[in-house]
Coordinates of C-alpha atoms in Angstrom, one line a residue:
Chain A
X1293 CA 25.2 34.3 53.5
X1294 CA 24.4 34.0 49.7
X1295 CA 21.0 36.4 49.0
X1296 CA 19.7 34.4 45.8
X1297 CA 15.8 34.7 45.0
X1298 CA 16.0 31.5 43.5
X1299 CA 14.8 28.8 45.8
X1300 CA 17.1 25.6 46.7
X1301 CA 13.9 23.5 48.5
X1302 CA 11.2 23.3 45.7
X1303 CA 7.2 22.4 46.9
X1304 CA 7.5 18.8 46.4
X1305 CA 10.8 18.4 48.9
X1306 CA 9.1 20.7 51.4
X1307 CA 6.1 18.2 51.2
X1308 CA 8.5 15.2 51.4
X1309 CA 10.1 17.1 54.4
X1310 CA 6.8 17.7 56.3
X1311 CA 6.2 13.8 55.7
X1312 CA 9.6 12.8 57.2
X1313 CA 9.1 15.0 60.5
X1314 CA 5.4 12.9 60.9
X1315 CA 7.1 10.0 62.8
X1316 CA 9.1 12.1 65.2
X1317 CA 7.7 14.3 68.6
X1318 CA 9.4 17.4 66.8
X1319 CA 10.4 18.8 63.1
X1320 CA 13.9 19.5 64.0
X1321 CA 14.0 15.4 64.2
X1322 CA 13.9 15.2 60.5
X1323 CA 17.0 17.5 60.4
X1324 CA 19.4 14.4 59.2
X1325 CA 17.0 12.8 56.9
X1326 CA 16.0 16.3 55.4
X1327 CA 19.5 17.0 54.7
X1328 CA 20.1 14.0 53.2
X1329 CA 17.1 15.0 50.3
X1330 CA 18.7 17.9 49.4
X1331 CA 22.0 16.1 49.1
X1332 CA 20.1 13.7 46.8
X1333 CA 18.6 16.5 44.6
X1334 CA 22.0 18.8 44.3
X1335 CA 24.9 16.3 45.4
X1336 CA 25.9 18.7 48.1
X1337 CA 24.2 21.0 50.7
X1338 CA 25.0 24.5 50.2
X1339 CA 24.6 27.8 52.5
X1340 CA 21.3 28.6 50.8
X1341 CA 19.7 24.9 51.2
X1342 CA 20.7 25.1 55.1
X1343 CA 18.8 28.4 55.4
X1344 CA 15.5 27.0 53.7
X1345 CA 15.6 23.8 55.9
X1346 CA 15.7 26.1 59.0
X1347 CA 12.7 28.0 58.2
X1348 CA 11.4 24.3 57.3
X1349 CA 12.2 22.5 60.7
X1350 CA 12.0 25.3 63.2
X1351 CA 15.7 25.7 63.6
X1352 CA 18.6 27.9 63.6
X1353 CA 20.7 27.8 60.5
X1354 CA 23.8 27.4 62.7
X1355 CA 22.1 24.4 64.6
X1356 CA 21.7 22.6 61.2
X1357 CA 25.0 23.6 60.0
X1358 CA 26.2 21.8 63.6
X1359 CA 24.6 18.6 62.6
X1360 CA 25.6 19.0 58.9
X1361 CA 29.2 19.0 59.5
X1362 CA 29.1 16.3 62.2
X1363 CA 28.5 13.7 59.4
X1364 CA 30.6 12.8 57.2
X1365 CA 28.5 11.4 54.2
X1366 CA 26.5 15.4 54.2
X1367 CA 28.7 17.1 52.3
X1368 CA 28.7 21.3 52.8
X1369 CA 31.1 21.3 49.6
X1370 CA 30.3 20.7 45.8
X1371 CA 31.3 17.2 44.5
X1372 CA 32.2 15.4 41.4
X1373 CA 29.7 13.8 39.2
X1374 CA 30.5 10.3 40.9
X1375 CA 31.8 9.9 44.6
X1376 CA 34.4 7.1 44.9
X1377 CA 34.7 6.3 48.7
X1378 CA 37.0 3.6 49.2
X1379 CA 37.4 1.7 52.7
X1380 CA 40.4 2.3 54.9
X1381 CA 39.6 0.4 57.4
X1382 CA 41.4 -2.5 59.0
X1383 CA 40.6 -5.6 56.9
X1384 CA 40.7 -3.8 53.9
X1385 CA 44.2 -2.6 54.9
X1386 CA 45.3 -6.0 55.2
X1387 CA 43.7 -7.3 52.1
X1388 CA 45.9 -4.5 50.3
X1389 CA 43.5 -1.2 49.8
X1390 CA 46.3 1.2 49.9
X1391 CA 47.1 -0.1 46.1
X1392 CA 43.8 0.1 44.8
X1393 CA 44.0 4.0 46.8
X1394 CA 47.7 4.8 45.2
X1395 CA 46.1 3.7 41.8
X1396 CA 43.4 5.5 41.7
X1397 CA 44.7 8.7 42.8
X1398 CA 47.3 8.5 40.1
X1399 CA 45.2 8.0 37.3
X1400 CA 42.8 10.1 38.6
X1401 CA 45.7 12.8 39.2
X1402 CA 44.1 14.0 42.6
X1403 CA 44.7 13.1 46.4
X1404 CA 41.7 12.3 49.1
X1405 CA 39.3 15.0 49.3
X1406 CA 40.0 16.4 45.9
X1407 CA 37.6 16.3 42.6
X1408 CA 39.5 16.0 39.0
X1409 CA 39.4 19.3 36.9
X1410 CA 36.7 17.8 34.8
X1411 CA 34.3 17.4 37.7
X1412 CA 33.8 13.6 37.3
X1413 CA 35.3 12.0 40.4
X1414 CA 35.6 12.6 43.9
X1415 CA 37.8 10.5 45.8
X1416 CA 37.4 10.6 49.0
X1417 CA 38.3 7.1 51.9
X1418 CA 35.7 6.2 53.9
X1419 CA 35.1 3.6 57.2
X1420 CA 34.2 -0.3 57.3
X1421 CA 31.5 -0.8 54.6
X1422 CA 30.8 -4.2 56.1
X1423 CA 31.9 -6.3 53.5
X1424 CA 35.1 -7.5 55.1
X1425 CA 35.1 -11.3 54.1
X1426 CA 35.6 -9.4 50.6
X1427 CA 37.7 -7.0 50.9
X1428 CA 39.2 -4.6 49.7
X1429 CA 35.7 -2.7 49.0
X1430 CA 34.8 0.8 47.7
X1431 CA 31.4 2.4 46.7
X1432 CA 31.0 4.5 43.3
X1433 CA 27.5 6.4 43.8
X1434 CA 25.3 3.7 45.2
X1435 CA 27.4 1.0 43.6
X1436 CA 29.3 -1.7 45.5
X1437 CA 32.7 -3.0 44.4
X1438 CA 34.2 -5.6 46.1
X1439 CA 37.3 -8.3 45.8
X1440 CA 38.9 -5.4 44.2
X1441 CA 42.1 -5.8 42.2
X1442 CA 44.3 -3.0 40.6
X1443 CA 43.8 -4.6 37.0
X1444 CA 40.4 -4.2 37.3
X1445 CA 40.0 -0.2 38.0
X1446 CA 40.3 1.0 34.3
X1447 CA 37.2 -0.9 33.4
X1448 CA 35.4 -0.1 36.7
X1449 CA 36.0 3.7 36.5
X1450 CA 34.7 3.4 32.7
X1451 CA 31.1 2.5 34.0
X1452 CA 31.1 5.9 35.2
X1453 CA 30.6 8.3 32.2
Chain B
X76 CA 23.2 -28.3 63.5
X77 CA 20.2 -25.6 63.9
X78 CA 20.6 -22.2 62.2
X79 CA 17.3 -20.8 63.3
X80 CA 18.4 -17.2 62.2
X81 CA 19.9 -18.0 58.8
X82 CA 18.4 -21.3 57.6
X83 CA 15.7 -19.7 55.8
X84 CA 17.7 -17.2 53.7
X85 CA 17.4 -17.7 50.3
X86 CA 20.4 -18.4 48.2
X87 CA 19.7 -16.7 45.3
X88 CA 20.4 -13.1 47.0
X89 CA 16.7 -12.3 47.5
X90 CA 14.8 -11.8 51.0
X91 CA 12.2 -14.2 52.7
X92 CA 8.9 -12.8 51.9
X93 CA 6.1 -12.4 54.4
X94 CA 4.5 -15.6 52.8
X95 CA 8.1 -17.7 52.7
X96 CA 8.5 -16.7 56.0
X97 CA 5.3 -17.7 57.8
X98 CA 5.5 -20.6 55.9
X99 CA 8.5 -21.6 57.9
X100 CA 7.0 -20.3 60.9
X101 CA 7.5 -16.8 61.1
X102 CA 5.1 -14.7 62.9
X103 CA 4.4 -17.3 65.6
X104 CA 6.8 -16.2 67.6
X105 CA 4.5 -13.0 68.1
X106 CA 1.2 -15.3 68.4
X107 CA 2.6 -16.6 71.1
X108 CA 3.5 -13.8 72.8
X109 CA 0.8 -11.7 72.8
X110 CA -0.8 -14.7 75.1
X111 CA 1.5 -13.8 77.6
X112 CA 1.9 -10.7 80.1
X113 CA 4.9 -8.7 78.9
X114 CA 6.5 -9.3 82.3
X115 CA 6.1 -13.4 81.5
X116 CA 7.8 -12.7 77.5
X117 CA 10.4 -10.6 79.6
X118 CA 11.2 -13.7 82.0
X119 CA 11.1 -16.3 78.8
X120 CA 14.0 -14.1 77.3
X121 CA 15.6 -13.8 80.4
X122 CA 15.5 -17.8 81.0
X123 CA 16.7 -18.7 77.5
X124 CA 20.2 -16.7 78.5
X125 CA 19.8 -14.1 75.5
X126 CA 22.9 -12.1 75.7
X127 CA 23.2 -8.8 73.3
X128 CA 25.3 -9.5 70.1
X129 CA 26.0 -6.1 69.4
X130 CA 29.2 -6.4 71.3
X131 CA 28.9 -5.8 75.5
X132 CA 26.8 -9.2 75.9
X133 CA 24.7 -7.4 78.3
X134 CA 22.0 -9.4 79.2
X135 CA 19.2 -8.8 77.0
X136 CA 15.9 -9.8 79.3
X137 CA 17.8 -7.7 82.3
X138 CA 17.6 -5.1 80.2
X139 CA 14.3 -5.3 79.5
X140 CA 13.3 -5.5 82.9
X141 CA 15.3 -2.1 83.8
X142 CA 12.3 -0.6 82.0
X143 CA 9.7 1.5 84.5
X144 CA 5.8 -0.2 84.0
X145 CA 3.5 2.0 82.0
X146 CA 1.9 2.8 85.3
X147 CA 5.4 4.4 86.6
X148 CA 6.0 6.4 83.1
X149 CA 3.1 5.9 80.4
X150 CA 3.7 6.0 76.4
X151 CA 5.5 7.1 74.4
X152 CA 7.9 4.3 74.8
X153 CA 10.4 3.5 72.4
X154 CA 12.4 0.2 71.0
X155 CA 15.2 0.9 68.6
X156 CA 17.1 -1.9 66.8
X157 CA 21.0 -0.8 66.5
X158 CA 21.9 -1.8 62.3
X159 CA 24.6 0.8 62.6
X160 CA 27.1 -1.7 62.6
X161 CA 30.1 0.5 61.7
X162 CA 32.7 -1.5 64.0
X163 CA 36.0 -2.3 61.7
X164 CA 35.4 -5.9 60.6
X165 CA 32.3 -6.6 61.0
X166 CA 29.9 -7.6 58.5
X167 CA 27.0 -9.9 60.9
X168 CA 23.8 -7.7 60.7
X169 CA 23.7 -7.1 56.8
X170 CA 23.1 -11.0 56.0
X171 CA 20.4 -11.0 58.8
X172 CA 19.2 -7.8 57.2
X173 CA 19.1 -8.4 53.7
X174 CA 18.0 -11.6 53.9
X175 CA 15.8 -12.3 56.5
X176 CA 13.9 -8.6 57.2
X177 CA 10.3 -10.2 58.5
X178 CA 12.4 -11.9 61.5
X179 CA 14.2 -8.9 62.8
X180 CA 10.2 -7.2 62.6
X181 CA 8.9 -9.8 64.2
X182 CA 11.4 -9.6 66.8
X183 CA 11.1 -6.0 67.3
X184 CA 7.1 -6.1 67.7
X185 CA 7.6 -8.9 70.3
X186 CA 10.2 -6.9 72.2
X187 CA 7.9 -3.9 71.8
X188 CA 5.3 -5.6 73.6
X189 CA 7.3 -7.1 76.2
X190 CA 8.4 -3.3 77.0
X191 CA 5.2 -2.0 75.5
X192 CA 6.8 0.5 73.4
X193 CA 4.6 1.9 71.0
X194 CA 7.1 3.1 68.2
X195 CA 10.3 1.5 67.4
X196 CA 13.0 2.8 64.5
X197 CA 15.8 0.8 62.9
X198 CA 18.3 2.8 62.9
X199 CA 20.5 1.6 59.8
X200 CA 24.1 2.5 58.8
X201 CA 24.2 4.3 55.5
X202 CA 25.1 2.2 52.5
X203 CA 23.2 -0.9 53.1
X204 CA 21.0 0.0 50.0
X205 CA 19.7 -3.6 50.0
X206 CA 19.1 -4.0 53.5
X207 CA 17.1 -0.8 53.5
X208 CA 15.1 -1.8 50.6
X209 CA 14.5 -5.3 52.0
X210 CA 13.1 -4.2 55.2
X211 CA 10.9 -1.1 53.7
X212 CA 9.3 -3.4 51.8
X213 CA 9.0 -5.9 54.5
X214 CA 7.4 -3.5 56.9
X215 CA 4.8 -2.9 54.5
X216 CA 3.5 -6.7 54.1
X217 CA 3.5 -7.0 57.9
X218 CA 1.7 -3.4 58.0
X219 CA -0.9 -4.9 55.0
X220 CA -1.1 -8.8 56.9
X221 CA -1.9 -6.7 60.4
X222 CA 1.4 -7.4 62.3
X223 CA 2.2 -3.8 62.4
X224 CA -0.5 -1.2 63.3
X225 CA -3.6 -0.8 65.3
X226 CA -4.8 -3.7 67.4
X227 CA -2.2 -6.2 66.0
X228 CA -4.2 -9.6 65.7
X229 CA -7.1 -8.5 68.0
X230 CA -4.3 -8.4 71.3
X231 CA -5.3 -4.9 71.9
X232 CA -1.2 -3.9 71.5
X233 CA -0.6 -1.3 68.9
X234 CA 3.0 -0.6 67.3
X235 CA 3.8 1.8 64.7
X236 CA 7.6 1.0 62.9
X237 CA 9.9 2.6 60.8
X238 CA 13.2 3.3 59.2
X239 CA 15.8 5.8 60.0
X240 CA 19.3 5.6 57.6
X241 CA 22.1 6.9 59.2
X242 CA 24.6 10.1 57.5
X243 CA 27.7 8.0 58.5
X244 CA 30.0 8.1 61.9
X245 CA 30.8 5.2 63.9
X246 CA 29.9 6.9 67.4
X247 CA 26.3 6.5 66.1
X248 CA 26.3 3.3 67.2
X249 CA 26.8 3.9 70.8
X250 CA 23.4 3.8 72.3
X251 CA 22.9 7.2 73.4
X252 CA 25.1 9.0 70.4
X253 CA 22.5 6.9 68.4
X254 CA 19.7 8.3 70.3
X255 CA 20.8 11.5 69.8
X256 CA 21.3 11.2 66.1
X257 CA 17.5 10.1 65.8
X258 CA 16.8 13.2 67.5
X259 CA 18.1 14.9 64.7
X260 CA 21.2 16.4 66.6
X261 CA 24.9 15.7 66.5
X262 CA 25.9 11.9 67.5
X263 CA 27.6 13.0 70.9
X264 CA 27.0 10.6 73.9
X265 CA 24.7 11.3 76.7
X266 CA 25.8 11.0 80.5
X267 CA 24.8 8.1 82.0
X268 CA 22.6 8.1 84.5
X269 CA 19.9 8.3 83.6
X270 CA 20.2 5.6 81.2
X271 CA 18.4 5.0 78.1
X272 CA 15.6 2.6 79.9
X273 CA 14.6 5.5 81.9
X274 CA 15.2 8.6 80.0
X275 CA 16.3 7.8 76.2
X276 CA 14.6 8.9 73.0
X277 CA 12.9 12.6 73.4
X278 CA 12.9 11.7 77.2
X279 CA 11.5 8.3 77.2
X280 CA 12.0 4.7 78.3
X281 CA 13.8 3.5 75.0
X282 CA 15.6 0.2 74.7
X283 CA 18.3 -0.4 72.3
X284 CA 18.8 -3.7 71.3
X285 CA 21.3 -5.1 68.1
X286 CA 20.0 -6.6 65.2
X287 CA 21.3 -9.9 65.1
X288 CA 19.9 -10.0 69.3
X289 CA 16.0 -9.0 68.1
X290 CA 16.4 -11.5 65.6
X291 CA 17.0 -14.1 68.0
X292 CA 13.7 -13.2 69.9
X293 CA 11.0 -14.7 67.6
X294 CA 12.6 -18.5 67.8
X295 CA 12.7 -18.4 71.6
X296 CA 8.9 -17.4 72.0
X297 CA 7.9 -19.9 69.1
X298 CA 10.3 -22.7 70.0
X299 CA 10.7 -22.7 74.2
X300 CA 13.2 -21.8 76.1
X301 CA 15.0 -25.2 76.5
X302 CA 15.0 -25.6 72.9
X303 CA 16.9 -22.4 72.9
X304 CA 19.5 -23.1 75.4
X305 CA 20.3 -26.7 73.5
X306 CA 21.6 -24.9 70.7
X307 CA 24.7 -23.4 72.3
X308 CA 27.7 -25.0 73.7
X309 CA 28.0 -22.7 76.6
X310 CA 26.2 -21.3 79.6
X311 CA 24.3 -18.6 77.5
X312 CA 21.8 -19.6 75.2
X313 CA 21.2 -19.8 71.2
X314 CA 23.7 -19.3 68.1
X315 CA 26.3 -16.8 67.2
X316 CA 27.2 -15.3 64.0
X317 CA 30.7 -15.8 63.6
X318 CA 33.1 -14.3 60.7
X319 CA 36.2 -14.1 59.6
X320 CA 38.2 -11.8 57.4
X321 CA 42.0 -11.5 56.6
X322 CA 44.8 -13.6 54.5
X323 CA 42.8 -17.1 55.3
X324 CA 41.6 -19.0 52.0
X325 CA 37.9 -18.6 52.5
X326 CA 36.9 -15.3 54.3
X327 CA 33.1 -15.3 54.9
X328 CA 30.2 -15.4 57.8
X329 CA 28.6 -18.7 59.6
X330 CA 25.5 -19.1 62.1
X331 CA 27.5 -21.8 64.6
X332 CA 26.7 -22.6 68.6
X333 CA 27.4 -20.0 70.5
X334 CA 30.6 -20.9 72.8
X335 CA 32.4 -23.1 69.4
X336 CA 36.0 -22.7 69.3
X337 CA 37.8 -20.1 67.8
X338 CA 40.4 -23.0 66.3
X339 CA 37.3 -24.7 64.8
X340 CA 35.6 -21.2 62.9
X341 CA 39.1 -20.3 62.0
X342 CA 40.5 -23.9 60.5
X343 CA 37.3 -25.4 59.4
X344 CA 35.3 -22.6 58.4
X345 CA 37.5 -20.1 57.0
X346 CA 39.6 -22.9 55.4
X347 CA 42.9 -22.1 57.5
X348 CA 45.5 -19.7 56.4
X349 CA 46.6 -18.7 52.8
X350 CA 49.0 -20.9 51.7
X351 CA 52.5 -18.8 52.4
X352 CA 51.1 -17.0 55.4
X353 CA 51.2 -18.2 59.0
X354 CA 48.4 -17.2 62.1
X355 CA 50.2 -14.5 64.5
X356 CA 47.0 -13.4 66.2
X357 CA 43.2 -11.8 65.5
X358 CA 40.9 -9.4 67.0
X359 CA 38.3 -11.8 67.6
X360 CA 35.4 -9.9 67.3
X361 CA 36.4 -6.4 65.9
X362 CA 38.8 -3.6 65.6
X363 CA 37.8 -2.3 69.5
X364 CA 39.2 -6.3 71.0
X365 CA 42.3 -7.1 72.0
X366 CA 44.5 -9.3 69.9
X367 CA 44.0 -13.0 71.1
X368 CA 47.4 -14.9 69.9
X369 CA 48.1 -18.9 68.3
X370 CA 48.5 -20.0 72.2
X371 CA 44.6 -19.1 72.6
X372 CA 43.2 -20.6 69.6
X373 CA 41.5 -23.0 71.4
X374 CA 39.1 -20.8 73.3
X375 CA 35.8 -21.1 73.0
X376 CA 34.1 -18.1 71.3
X377 CA 31.4 -16.9 74.1
X378 CA 31.1 -14.1 76.4
X379 CA 32.7 -15.6 79.6
X380 CA 35.7 -17.7 77.8
X381 CA 36.9 -15.0 75.5
X382 CA 37.7 -12.7 78.7
X383 CA 39.3 -15.5 80.0
X384 CA 42.5 -15.4 77.2
X385 CA 42.5 -11.1 77.9
X386 CA 39.8 -10.1 75.4
X387 CA 36.0 -10.0 74.7
X388 CA 33.9 -11.5 72.3
X389 CA 33.0 -8.4 70.4
X390 CA 30.8 -9.0 67.7
X391 CA 32.2 -12.5 66.8
X392 CA 33.7 -11.5 63.3
X393 CA 37.2 -12.0 63.5
X394 CA 40.2 -10.0 61.8
X395 CA 43.2 -11.7 61.3
X396 CA 46.8 -11.1 61.9
X397 CA 49.2 -12.9 59.2
X398 CA 53.1 -13.3 59.5
X399 CA 53.4 -11.0 56.5
X400 CA 51.5 -8.1 57.9
X401 CA 52.9 -5.7 60.0
X402 CA 51.3 -5.4 63.3
X403 CA 52.3 -1.9 64.4
X404 CA 51.2 -1.0 60.5
X405 CA 47.4 -2.7 61.3
X406 CA 47.1 -0.8 65.3
X407 CA 47.9 2.5 63.3
X408 CA 45.3 1.6 60.7
X409 CA 42.8 1.3 64.1
X410 CA 44.0 4.1 65.9
X411 CA 43.8 6.5 62.5
X412 CA 40.1 5.0 62.6
X413 CA 39.1 5.6 66.3
X414 CA 41.1 9.1 66.1
X415 CA 39.3 10.2 63.3
X416 CA 35.8 8.4 64.7
X417 CA 36.4 10.1 68.0
X418 CA 33.1 12.6 68.2
X419 CA 35.2 15.1 69.9
X420 CA 32.6 15.4 72.7
X421 CA 35.2 14.6 75.9
X422 CA 39.1 15.8 76.5
X423 CA 40.3 12.1 76.9
X424 CA 39.1 11.2 73.7
X425 CA 39.6 13.8 71.7
X426 CA 43.2 14.5 72.9
X427 CA 44.6 10.6 73.0
X428 CA 43.4 9.6 70.1
X429 CA 45.0 12.0 67.6
X430 CA 48.2 11.3 70.2
X431 CA 48.1 7.6 70.3
X432 CA 48.1 7.7 66.1
X433 CA 50.9 10.3 65.6
X434 CA 53.1 8.2 68.2
X435 CA 51.9 5.1 66.1
X436 CA 52.8 6.7 62.5
X437 CA 56.1 8.1 64.2
X438 CA 57.5 4.2 65.1
X439 CA 55.7 3.0 61.8
X440 CA 58.4 5.3 60.1
X441 CA 61.1 4.8 62.3
X442 CA 61.2 8.0 64.5
X443 CA 59.9 5.9 67.0
X444 CA 61.4 6.0 70.7
X445 CA 61.7 3.7 73.6
X446 CA 59.7 6.3 75.9
X447 CA 57.1 6.4 73.5
X448 CA 56.0 2.8 74.8
X449 CA 55.7 4.3 78.0
X450 CA 53.6 7.0 76.9
X451 CA 50.8 4.4 75.4
X452 CA 50.6 3.0 78.8
X453 CA 49.9 6.0 80.4
X454 CA 47.4 7.2 77.3
X455 CA 45.8 3.5 78.0
X456 CA 45.1 4.7 81.8
X457 CA 44.0 8.4 80.4
X458 CA 41.7 6.8 78.5
X459 CA 40.5 3.6 80.8
X460 CA 37.1 2.9 81.3
X461 CA 34.8 5.4 83.3
X462 CA 37.2 8.4 82.3
X463 CA 35.2 9.3 79.1
X464 CA 31.7 9.5 78.3
X465 CA 31.2 6.3 76.1
X466 CA 33.2 3.1 75.2
X467 CA 34.8 4.4 71.9
X468 CA 37.9 5.2 73.7
X469 CA 38.8 2.3 76.1
X470 CA 37.4 -0.1 73.1
X471 CA 40.3 2.1 70.9
X472 CA 43.3 1.0 73.5
X473 CA 42.2 -2.6 73.2
X474 CA 43.9 -4.0 70.1
X475 CA 46.8 -1.0 71.3
X476 CA 47.4 -2.4 74.8
X477 CA 47.5 -6.1 73.7
X478 CA 49.8 -5.7 70.9
X479 CA 52.2 -4.3 73.1
X480 CA 51.6 -7.4 75.4
X481 CA 51.9 -9.6 73.1
X482 CA 53.7 -8.5 70.0
X483 CA 56.0 -6.2 71.6
X484 CA 59.3 -7.2 70.1
X485 CA 57.9 -5.8 66.9
X486 CA 57.2 -2.5 68.4
X487 CA 60.8 -2.6 69.4
X488 CA 62.1 -3.6 66.1
X489 CA 60.9 -0.8 64.2
X490 CA 62.7 1.3 66.9
X491 CA 65.7 -0.1 67.0
X492 CA 66.1 -0.5 63.3
X493 CA 64.6 3.2 62.5
X494 CA 62.3 1.5 60.4
X495 CA 59.2 -0.9 59.7
X496 CA 60.9 -4.1 59.0
X497 CA 58.1 -5.3 56.8
X498 CA 58.5 -3.1 54.2

């Protein structure tokens, strides 16, 4: 494990995690919320963060890692400044999401699961986004883009420098 | 036609604030419930014929009645609103969460009173940020107004409510997996029995109900059982949110009487097929339901009628298959999803679904063999209900086995022509 002396969790973050587990009978129940909090600050969850969370939540680091690797929206590897998540589920498939995905892969020069060399975008496939009447759909960071057409994609990407 | 669940949702994309919700009768259902005993509340919901809107269609009042009494198992006891909504093709709870969060909160407080739960959670899927914001603000309003917290409306009943936002995975919608996720664990399903109503969240009595189900509850209490039953066109009560996606003119979501015909939903509300496309079939209630075809188009969309044509109501959100879309490709897409979303806890699902996906990919790419179709029958049997911890794998096989029944010639053409005829 890393031996860095600089702490990943700030006092403010620890206080926020303590606030989270107040709602539950045991501290470990706040594990997923705490992982998301770390990710909100750093965009991903490092080994060091897992170690520090283990102390705060009174769990073993392995236990936390078991949880972190189960959930697809906890990133255990660094991601780009912007994460594109394109829905590959059935309604978006019927409505032609593959054209959207192929265009993005070609334009960005990366495959699913990869990050552009300049660290700007990570491209991921994602399960149904619950907006099937406006398929195809994708998230970029916190923004939902729907009724996608290939012609719009250049303009949409420009909004994420 | 009455639309109690959606009629007050603002059309400008905002949500119904507390003062506006109260003006249209909000929290009257709770006031009524608190005048009754918990048992009387359960009986009303039973008599109203409310069935779970999450997919399985279990009778809500019956589920509540299976919770042991407080004398048998004291508090803490829990209610969880299942807002995971990860079934492919399903987008109904989003509307209720984003537009009318107080209706859900009121339903949760009434349900909690009925089962004497002192704590409840909304388990919300990721990616519904607007719903999360509306819900958090509405919960704050409800606390300020005395609908949540200690001694609600002077009744002596106290209740706390908070929200958990999921970090992904379809399996979280399965109620025992959801409970594990809420406990901060990997979302593997649990062995049943014991059922959550006896031993759920941290081993305490726990009821898990869908968002749409709970949103029905205030209306049953405030407007009565006979009114509620009259909303429906079938033996079960209420309205239903029906949705349609795919190559139709007006994809969307509508609140209609439970038991509205499939044809009416498809032709009148969704506007029929896009020009140049023919209807071939549909998954009537999300990705894990069996295909129905043109011969079933007049089926009433309710819990007892859809099984008569070999499928399930599921979530009531229809995914349409048109004549220009390859059914093998569509089923491959679904099985890829289910194989990926299998939690890996039990062997038939962990091994069987990737096998199914590989065979389908081979057929789609022109490498299939006729023997593969026989293997699908075997796999369907291996992953049948009772062979797995939860309903993920049996549900996953529903679109495949029904596609083999209704569209077998499409699979055979792929195999004989060594290619996808739709490409």
